[in-house]
XYZ file of C-alpha atoms in Angstrom:
570
model
C -76.516 23.586 -36.813
C -74.148 23.835 -39.788
C -73.682 27.506 -41.246
C -74.530 27.956 -44.814
C -74.371 30.731 -47.141
C -77.471 32.522 -48.802
C -76.583 32.924 -52.359
C -79.146 35.685 -54.010
C -79.720 35.336 -57.599
C -78.202 38.484 -59.218
C -80.891 41.055 -59.448
C -82.593 41.734 -63.088
C -80.871 44.114 -65.322
C -82.922 46.943 -66.796
C -83.671 45.508 -70.208
C -84.429 42.057 -67.889
C -86.520 43.980 -65.735
C -88.586 45.595 -68.930
C -88.796 41.793 -70.504
C -90.244 40.516 -67.039
C -92.691 43.470 -66.881
C -93.855 42.554 -70.344
C -94.113 38.627 -69.922
C -96.290 39.472 -66.436
C -98.612 41.442 -68.772
C -98.911 38.982 -71.434
C -99.422 35.938 -69.335
C -101.692 37.678 -66.943
C -99.151 36.603 -64.090
C -97.595 38.761 -61.049
C -94.003 40.480 -61.330
C -92.602 37.869 -59.163
C -93.543 35.033 -61.197
C -92.496 36.593 -64.183
C -88.931 37.114 -62.760
C -88.840 33.447 -62.301
C -89.594 32.987 -65.758
C -86.406 35.345 -67.082
C -84.125 33.886 -64.159
C -84.747 30.652 -66.327
C -84.209 32.137 -69.723
C -87.862 32.378 -70.488
C -88.066 35.705 -72.376
C -91.028 36.021 -74.614
C -94.378 34.328 -75.045
C -93.449 31.708 -77.332
C -90.728 30.842 -75.155
C -93.090 30.666 -72.228
C -95.539 28.586 -74.395
C -93.062 25.872 -75.073
C -91.782 26.261 -71.397
C -95.172 25.616 -69.581
C -96.316 23.384 -72.804
C -93.702 20.859 -73.456
C -94.156 19.072 -76.871
C -92.839 15.913 -78.074
C -92.656 17.245 -81.812
C -89.976 19.308 -80.375
C -87.493 16.332 -79.825
C -84.374 16.516 -81.593
C -83.714 14.494 -84.686
C -82.150 11.633 -83.562
C -79.902 11.289 -87.175
C -78.084 14.619 -85.386
C -76.204 12.237 -83.092
C -72.885 11.299 -84.474
C -72.920 7.511 -85.939
C -76.662 7.503 -85.888
C -77.069 6.158 -89.426
C -74.232 3.685 -88.889
C -76.083 2.229 -85.872
C -79.520 1.813 -87.433
C -78.218 0.155 -90.168
C -76.360 -2.393 -88.339
C -79.674 -3.060 -86.086
C -81.738 -3.438 -89.069
C -78.973 -5.638 -90.383
C -78.890 -7.753 -87.791
C -82.914 -7.890 -87.669
C -83.027 -9.035 -91.286
C -80.636 -11.780 -90.946
C -81.981 -13.227 -87.492
C -79.095 -12.467 -85.848
C -79.232 -12.831 -81.964
C -78.821 -9.466 -79.934
C -77.640 -8.778 -76.801
C -79.190 -5.573 -74.599
C -76.531 -4.743 -72.241
C -76.516 -2.255 -69.457
C -74.990 -0.709 -66.293
C -76.088 -2.316 -63.076
C -77.505 1.343 -61.462
C -80.703 2.818 -62.478
C -79.831 4.501 -65.363
C -78.251 1.317 -66.687
C -81.516 -0.825 -65.333
C -84.236 1.501 -66.885
C -81.752 1.665 -69.908
C -82.280 -2.174 -70.485
C -85.985 -2.302 -69.626
C -86.461 0.263 -72.185
C -84.691 -0.931 -75.189
C -85.134 -4.737 -74.741
C -88.920 -4.033 -73.522
C -89.619 -2.237 -77.069
C -87.249 -3.900 -79.575
C -88.737 -7.576 -77.905
C -92.163 -6.014 -79.122
C -90.924 -6.013 -83.229
C -87.716 -9.078 -82.953
C -87.931 -11.867 -80.863
C -84.181 -13.086 -81.013
C -82.514 -11.348 -78.422
C -81.485 -11.184 -74.371
C -80.476 -8.712 -71.954
C -77.146 -8.919 -69.760
C -76.115 -6.953 -66.875
C -73.013 -7.604 -65.030
C -72.783 -8.331 -61.286
C -71.670 -5.335 -59.497
C -69.079 -7.284 -57.454
C -67.677 -10.016 -59.799
C -67.724 -8.280 -63.063
C -67.418 -4.538 -62.121
C -68.659 -1.642 -64.081
C -68.787 -1.624 -67.830
C -68.108 -4.237 -70.432
C -66.545 -7.339 -68.838
C -64.460 -10.403 -70.172
C -67.385 -12.558 -68.442
C -70.134 -11.152 -70.510
C -68.204 -11.185 -74.127
C -67.252 -15.191 -73.090
C -71.159 -15.774 -72.194
C -72.347 -13.778 -75.499
C -69.607 -15.803 -77.663
C -70.800 -19.371 -75.874
C -74.615 -18.343 -76.579
C -74.435 -17.182 -80.476
C -74.384 -13.407 -79.956
C -73.227 -11.413 -82.975
C -74.290 -7.916 -81.716
C -74.319 -6.243 -78.400
C -76.024 -2.907 -77.688
C -74.664 -1.572 -74.643
C -76.353 0.991 -72.651
C -75.193 3.820 -70.035
C -71.537 1.908 -70.538
C -68.868 0.860 -73.066
C -67.314 4.312 -73.883
C -64.300 3.188 -72.266
C -64.441 -0.548 -72.912
C -61.714 -0.405 -75.823
C -59.912 -3.557 -75.031
C -62.816 -5.604 -74.357
C -64.771 -4.213 -77.436
C -61.641 -5.252 -79.278
C -61.419 -8.365 -78.225
C -64.918 -9.330 -78.896
C -64.573 -7.896 -82.706
C -61.868 -10.759 -82.855
C -64.657 -13.042 -81.805
C -66.941 -11.968 -84.428
C -69.082 -9.834 -81.998
C -69.789 -6.074 -82.899
C -70.860 -3.305 -80.726
C -73.386 -0.503 -81.015
C -72.377 1.828 -77.976
C -74.967 4.092 -76.267
C -73.316 5.805 -73.503
C -73.428 9.408 -72.153
C -70.648 9.598 -70.249
C -67.333 11.165 -71.187
C -65.330 9.586 -73.627
C -61.563 8.553 -73.122
C -58.759 9.750 -75.595
C -59.365 6.565 -77.559
C -63.070 5.494 -78.846
C -63.652 1.976 -78.880
C -63.687 0.149 -82.121
C -67.164 -0.363 -82.318
C -69.663 -0.180 -85.504
C -71.192 2.762 -83.781
C -70.534 4.903 -80.659
C -73.327 6.866 -79.802
C -72.523 9.808 -77.089
C -73.620 13.266 -77.563
C -70.215 14.099 -75.203
C -68.175 13.145 -78.432
C -66.198 15.954 -79.210
C -66.950 15.453 -82.798
C -70.707 14.880 -81.897
C -72.814 17.647 -83.291
C -76.149 16.528 -81.290
C -77.786 19.936 -79.818
C -78.183 18.661 -76.230
C -75.249 17.051 -74.535
C -77.380 16.220 -71.622
C -79.127 12.912 -72.162
C -79.007 9.865 -70.102
C -77.692 6.594 -70.948
C -81.440 5.453 -71.207
C -82.272 8.566 -73.103
C -79.217 7.714 -75.581
C -80.754 4.134 -76.032
C -84.113 5.971 -76.348
C -82.695 7.978 -79.200
C -81.644 4.951 -81.209
C -84.913 3.318 -80.600
C -86.585 6.774 -82.332
C -84.452 6.557 -85.399
C -85.257 2.902 -85.664
C -88.751 3.661 -85.995
C -88.121 6.294 -88.231
C -86.076 3.968 -90.642
C -88.881 1.435 -90.587
C -91.944 3.620 -90.855
C -93.262 2.613 -87.323
C -95.486 4.630 -85.493
C -93.742 5.806 -82.393
C -96.449 6.053 -80.087
C -95.657 2.375 -78.236
C -92.200 3.821 -77.901
C -93.376 6.677 -76.246
C -95.074 4.429 -73.463
C -91.879 3.477 -72.285
C -91.177 7.369 -70.785
C -91.732 6.377 -67.706
C -88.984 4.784 -67.382
C -86.800 7.147 -69.148
C -87.879 9.986 -66.647
C -87.053 7.632 -63.436
C -83.206 7.345 -65.320
C -83.532 11.302 -65.752
C -84.136 11.667 -61.937
C -81.801 9.107 -60.743
C -78.757 10.263 -62.706
C -79.331 13.876 -61.725
C -78.939 15.104 -64.999
C -79.959 18.853 -66.211
C -84.074 18.692 -66.550
C -83.735 21.203 -69.468
C -83.998 20.959 -73.350
C -84.646 17.711 -74.602
C -84.823 16.050 -71.001
C -87.355 18.620 -70.006
C -89.716 17.444 -72.970
C -89.195 13.733 -72.129
C -89.467 14.071 -68.057
C -92.721 15.962 -68.468
C -93.991 13.183 -70.506
C -92.644 10.451 -68.722
C -94.291 11.740 -65.786
C -97.430 12.261 -67.270
C -97.227 8.529 -68.105
C -95.892 7.802 -64.455
C -99.033 9.323 -62.962
C -101.776 8.357 -65.511
C -100.794 4.597 -66.536
C -97.374 3.203 -65.265
C -96.584 -0.085 -66.342
C -97.234 -2.882 -63.964
C -93.594 -3.283 -62.333
C -93.285 0.536 -61.417
C -96.867 0.566 -60.108
C -95.864 -2.087 -58.065
C -92.864 -0.513 -56.661
C -95.062 2.701 -56.150
C -97.269 0.508 -54.059
C -94.454 -1.014 -52.161
C -92.788 2.645 -51.232
C -96.048 3.607 -50.046
C -96.052 6.963 -52.514
C -99.272 8.627 -52.864
C -100.640 11.581 -54.837
C -99.235 12.700 -57.594
C -95.542 11.607 -58.439
C -92.962 14.228 -59.276
C -88.985 14.563 -59.666
C -88.670 14.218 -55.928
C -90.947 11.268 -55.566
C -88.804 9.372 -58.189
C -85.362 10.603 -56.944
C -86.047 9.472 -53.163
C -89.136 6.816 -53.572
C -88.415 4.769 -56.533
C -84.630 4.864 -57.388
C -82.951 3.842 -53.920
C -84.904 1.029 -54.348
C -84.274 0.111 -57.866
C -80.692 0.467 -57.262
C -80.927 -1.503 -54.018
C -81.231 -4.643 -56.767
C -77.848 -3.893 -57.770
C -76.230 -2.843 -54.858
C -77.424 -5.807 -52.514
C -77.933 -8.673 -55.008
C -77.872 -8.169 -58.858
C -79.631 -5.537 -61.307
C -81.214 -8.291 -62.918
C -84.033 -8.408 -60.599
C -84.929 -4.896 -61.012
C -85.139 -5.467 -64.631
C -87.358 -8.210 -64.133
C -89.640 -6.233 -61.945
C -89.817 -3.399 -64.487
C -90.512 -5.914 -67.375
C -93.282 -7.651 -65.443
C -96.740 -7.675 -67.008
C -98.644 -9.983 -64.166
C -99.603 -7.800 -61.116
C -98.978 -10.475 -58.428
C -95.609 -11.253 -60.092
C -94.764 -7.609 -60.178
C -95.696 -7.372 -56.284
C -93.553 -10.346 -55.500
C -90.870 -8.788 -56.999
C -91.195 -5.550 -55.790
C -91.394 -6.809 -51.995
C -87.853 -8.582 -52.777
C -86.572 -5.272 -54.073
C -87.968 -3.280 -51.037
C -86.029 -5.850 -48.662
C -82.852 -5.041 -50.476
C -83.421 -1.249 -49.827
C -84.100 -1.954 -46.085
C -80.820 -3.934 -46.065
C -79.023 -1.037 -48.170
C -80.256 1.326 -45.747
C -78.973 -0.736 -42.665
C -75.660 -0.908 -44.341
C -74.927 2.967 -45.454
C -75.824 4.034 -41.669
C -73.315 1.952 -40.070
C -71.111 2.483 -42.717
C -71.438 6.260 -42.545
C -71.017 6.327 -38.882
C -67.761 4.065 -39.182
C -66.395 6.772 -41.799
C -67.408 10.105 -39.789
C -65.703 8.489 -36.960
C -62.420 7.969 -38.577
C -62.310 11.646 -40.119
C -63.115 13.189 -36.554
C -60.443 10.881 -34.997
C -57.502 11.749 -37.433
C -55.782 14.953 -37.497
C -54.618 14.733 -40.989
C -58.197 14.558 -42.197
C -59.345 17.213 -40.408
C -56.562 19.506 -42.143
C -57.412 18.225 -45.381
C -59.181 19.556 -48.278
C -60.754 16.360 -49.267
C -61.665 12.821 -48.107
C -60.347 9.726 -49.290
C -61.415 6.705 -46.932
C -60.722 3.053 -47.070
C -61.899 -0.039 -45.175
C -61.842 -3.693 -46.605
C -64.901 -4.862 -45.188
C -67.255 -2.420 -46.366
C -69.933 -2.946 -48.570
C -69.399 -2.205 -52.273
C -72.991 -1.439 -53.026
C -73.305 1.445 -50.907
C -70.178 3.427 -50.915
C -71.432 6.190 -53.191
C -73.951 6.775 -50.660
C -71.793 6.898 -47.550
C -69.863 9.560 -49.804
C -72.627 11.921 -50.340
C -73.351 11.227 -46.609
C -69.990 12.450 -45.521
C -70.413 15.372 -47.431
C -73.210 16.442 -45.627
C -70.642 16.647 -42.532
C -67.485 17.548 -44.138
C -68.217 19.711 -47.562
C -65.674 18.601 -49.911
C -64.523 16.188 -52.219
C -64.749 12.253 -50.834
C -63.661 9.302 -52.275
C -64.712 6.127 -49.979
C -63.096 2.772 -51.009
C -63.605 -0.839 -50.367
C -61.662 -3.943 -51.200
C -62.552 -6.135 -54.065
C -60.936 -8.755 -55.861
C -57.431 -7.843 -54.313
C -57.841 -4.169 -55.444
C -59.423 -0.946 -53.695
C -62.502 0.116 -55.736
C -64.797 2.960 -54.663
C -67.237 5.994 -55.306
C -66.105 9.974 -55.251
C -68.744 12.391 -55.266
C -68.169 16.029 -54.900
C -69.241 19.454 -53.919
C -70.878 22.185 -56.310
C -68.377 23.672 -58.842
C -65.430 21.180 -58.078
C -64.747 18.555 -61.121
C -63.850 15.599 -59.396
C -63.442 13.865 -62.283
C -60.576 15.969 -63.548
C -59.147 15.550 -60.232
C -59.110 11.832 -60.558
C -57.571 12.331 -63.797
C -54.608 13.905 -62.684
C -54.055 10.470 -60.753
C -54.229 8.359 -63.549
C -51.109 6.561 -62.897
C -51.897 5.321 -59.787
C -55.351 4.013 -61.125
C -56.296 0.483 -62.882
C -59.602 2.354 -64.269
C -61.644 5.433 -63.437
C -64.639 6.782 -65.078
C -67.566 9.130 -64.342
C -68.796 12.709 -64.359
C -68.022 16.406 -63.056
C -69.519 15.422 -59.498
C -69.608 11.659 -59.589
C -67.079 9.112 -60.399
C -65.750 5.222 -59.825
C -62.467 4.237 -59.521
C -60.191 1.114 -59.074
C -56.456 0.988 -57.895
C -53.869 -1.220 -56.326
C -53.823 -1.422 -52.777
C -50.311 -0.530 -52.499
C -51.096 2.814 -54.097
C -53.795 3.944 -51.671
C -51.522 6.173 -49.356
C -49.725 7.794 -52.403
C -53.269 8.275 -54.057
C -54.631 10.014 -51.126
C -52.107 12.546 -50.558
C -51.910 13.391 -54.499
C -55.898 13.656 -54.671
C -55.479 15.761 -51.591
C -52.993 17.694 -53.195
C -54.814 18.624 -56.589
C -57.850 19.683 -54.636
C -56.359 21.702 -52.220
C -54.756 23.524 -55.296
C -58.040 24.019 -57.095
C -60.622 24.182 -54.432
C -61.839 27.487 -53.564
C -62.658 28.647 -49.988
C -66.284 29.196 -50.773
C -66.734 25.752 -52.455
C -65.774 23.922 -49.022
C -68.909 25.901 -47.334
C -72.401 24.406 -48.227
C -74.722 27.476 -49.462
C -78.686 27.706 -50.686
C -79.197 29.306 -53.941
C -82.470 31.848 -53.360
C -84.222 32.905 -56.317
C -85.887 35.969 -54.480
C -87.097 37.717 -51.587
C -91.001 37.147 -51.650
C -93.286 38.842 -49.209
C -95.580 36.390 -47.600
C -98.628 38.085 -48.707
C -97.832 37.397 -52.201
C -98.657 33.529 -51.843
C -101.835 32.573 -52.825
C -103.505 29.430 -54.141
C -103.153 31.168 -57.731
C -99.258 31.981 -57.340
C -98.202 28.237 -56.381
C -100.692 26.709 -59.285
C -98.728 28.505 -61.643
C -95.129 28.038 -59.807
C -96.419 24.155 -60.322
C -96.794 24.388 -63.731
C -93.085 25.415 -64.010
C -91.974 22.183 -63.204
C -90.804 19.081 -63.527
C -88.196 20.467 -61.371
C -84.597 19.446 -61.168
C -81.046 20.271 -61.913
C -81.104 23.493 -64.480
C -84.898 24.380 -63.217
C -84.520 23.815 -59.612
C -87.385 23.857 -57.166
C -87.866 28.027 -56.715
C -86.288 29.131 -53.316
C -87.704 31.840 -51.520
C -86.500 34.278 -48.862
C -88.880 35.911 -46.260
C -87.317 38.401 -43.848
C -88.383 40.006 -40.197
C -90.937 36.900 -40.006
C -92.244 36.535 -36.795
C -93.734 33.312 -34.856
C -97.534 32.856 -34.917
C -97.542 30.110 -31.914
C -95.109 27.868 -30.181
C -92.647 25.935 -32.308
C -93.104 22.066 -31.788
C -90.084 19.751 -32.214
C -91.244 16.669 -33.844
C -89.443 13.287 -33.459
C -86.370 14.804 -31.813
C -84.721 16.058 -35.112
C -87.514 18.235 -36.968
C -89.047 21.492 -35.923
C -92.734 22.686 -37.238
C -93.962 26.225 -36.064
C -96.554 28.628 -37.425
C -95.144 32.269 -38.826
C -96.544 35.723 -40.320
C -95.120 38.590 -41.847
C -96.774 41.860 -41.109
C -100.361 41.519 -41.588
C -99.932 38.111 -43.775
C -101.913 35.085 -43.271
C -100.295 32.364 -40.951
C -98.179 29.670 -42.756
C -96.796 26.583 -41.129
C -93.478 25.912 -41.645
C -91.491 22.654 -41.750
C -87.698 22.027 -40.795
C -86.282 18.687 -41.170
C -83.390 18.195 -39.109
C -83.794 21.754 -37.791
C -84.807 21.297 -34.050
C -81.128 22.814 -33.098
C -83.356 26.108 -34.071
C -85.669 25.733 -31.106
C -83.968 27.645 -28.447
C -83.251 30.580 -30.528
C -86.748 30.373 -31.760
C -88.610 30.476 -28.321
C -86.308 33.116 -26.959
C -88.202 35.375 -29.249
C -85.195 36.428 -31.400
C -86.359 37.936 -34.952
C -85.413 35.897 -38.033
C -85.609 35.504 -41.822
C -86.538 32.159 -43.759
C -85.623 30.540 -46.908
C -87.876 28.300 -48.064
C -89.779 26.206 -51.186
C -93.541 26.047 -51.137
C -95.456 22.863 -51.034
C -99.015 21.774 -50.947
C -100.003 19.783 -47.598
C -103.105 17.630 -48.039
C -104.443 16.140 -45.196
C -107.694 14.567 -44.434
C -108.482 15.887 -47.971
C -107.876 19.438 -47.152
C -104.962 21.044 -49.269
C -102.981 24.046 -47.816
C -100.108 25.857 -48.468
C -97.269 25.139 -46.382
C -93.184 26.479 -46.224
C -90.353 23.651 -46.433
C -87.662 25.057 -44.792
C -84.231 25.175 -46.006
C -82.644 26.987 -43.386
C -83.259 30.142 -40.815
C -81.012 33.141 -40.034
C -81.649 35.225 -36.736
C -81.019 38.836 -36.383
């Protein structure tokens, strides 16, 4: 088992402790729950009310975003004069949901439009030359990009010469030069004063439609019906679920559970998801399947599914996408094994502070997943590359605390193109630059990465006595969701616990056992991939556990159980 650091949330200051005491009293909750709220910046009754009861009325005015008024004006002008509008999106989950939301809603009030998603392999990321040719040939005069376009300076310039305008809706970091578009909507623009910077690409598109509704005095309720798509983008893109994203995710999940659109419902059924949908279900159940369409075949299939209104048609689309996901899993498993073998059999990699691997026949659609899998074994910034159109192209993933985008940016002279975020990026470079890039990237990482960042860790919110865990405690805890980055599911530590029965190994990899602490009730604990702890457990060594609380529903009987994150023996 890989050794992990347990990092505890700092103890509350005396002032924070007093705040927690007052919150516990005003909300009629115990001290532990009040402490969790204070840790999340919830400091008074009104703040608690907003946190526990998100309200669509608290969404920011979309016109606070730079260029929004110009974007709405151009969109209205196009609709008034009957121009052909092209909705253009990336081929990942954020892109597919963006296109579905924007095209789906706009099509209810304006018919003269179509959508376009570039082929991952033949066109690549961002605005492609092929798409501009296609738009010109088919008479489009306005393109709205979603989840891409912020770095497509040359393509936007060329399109303008051909009489095609752009409105860019993106959330990636801009480069030194912005595209010469009619409007560039991106909260991460340095000159954009929009109060919330962490929207997804789908979120930025939503804000444009919200502003459009305001300009045309339209009831926004039909637009809010698309929030089931927006929460999928929020979950898949791993953006903070704070501020405006928290409100959008809350109502998106409500929609997802109460009345998901036909295509999403079909996907939920095909994925075998039962019970209440939450962020975790979306991340592990829906997102990979939507992504698989673009990875294995074409993301347009995912959009067709999400737009589908006929149950039988949606079911057929969902079956096909599920097959793509099965193929994707086969590819990423075999490539991961190959990548790990390359690291283990190369002394240079064993001593390096980063991983940069290239193999020409690796499937381009899964290399980002493989990079993440490699980090599970070698906790360091990782780039996995493959051959595409005479170049090396690939995906980068990082470890918490290290900005892989900035490290890649330091190698810009070796690259044809790159883009992304702090913890995930994409890049393309000439094959002859591979070795130089590998060495320089490692030098940059080695100079900047801290020793602690090379060791996986678990953040623990607080120590919790097992006797404090009750149905009431869990019910209030659940209401602190939706959980995700910026508001993670609380992780607790319970010390000096004891077995209350023999541990059982399940499917050779997982472990299950009953545990108690002093005179507490007995709880079942489950640890996935933790069978390696079995020998120490049966030897009777005292131990501590860190875990998340979850509800197990078996044969209509609900019980609380501990979802283990790690064990430490004394």
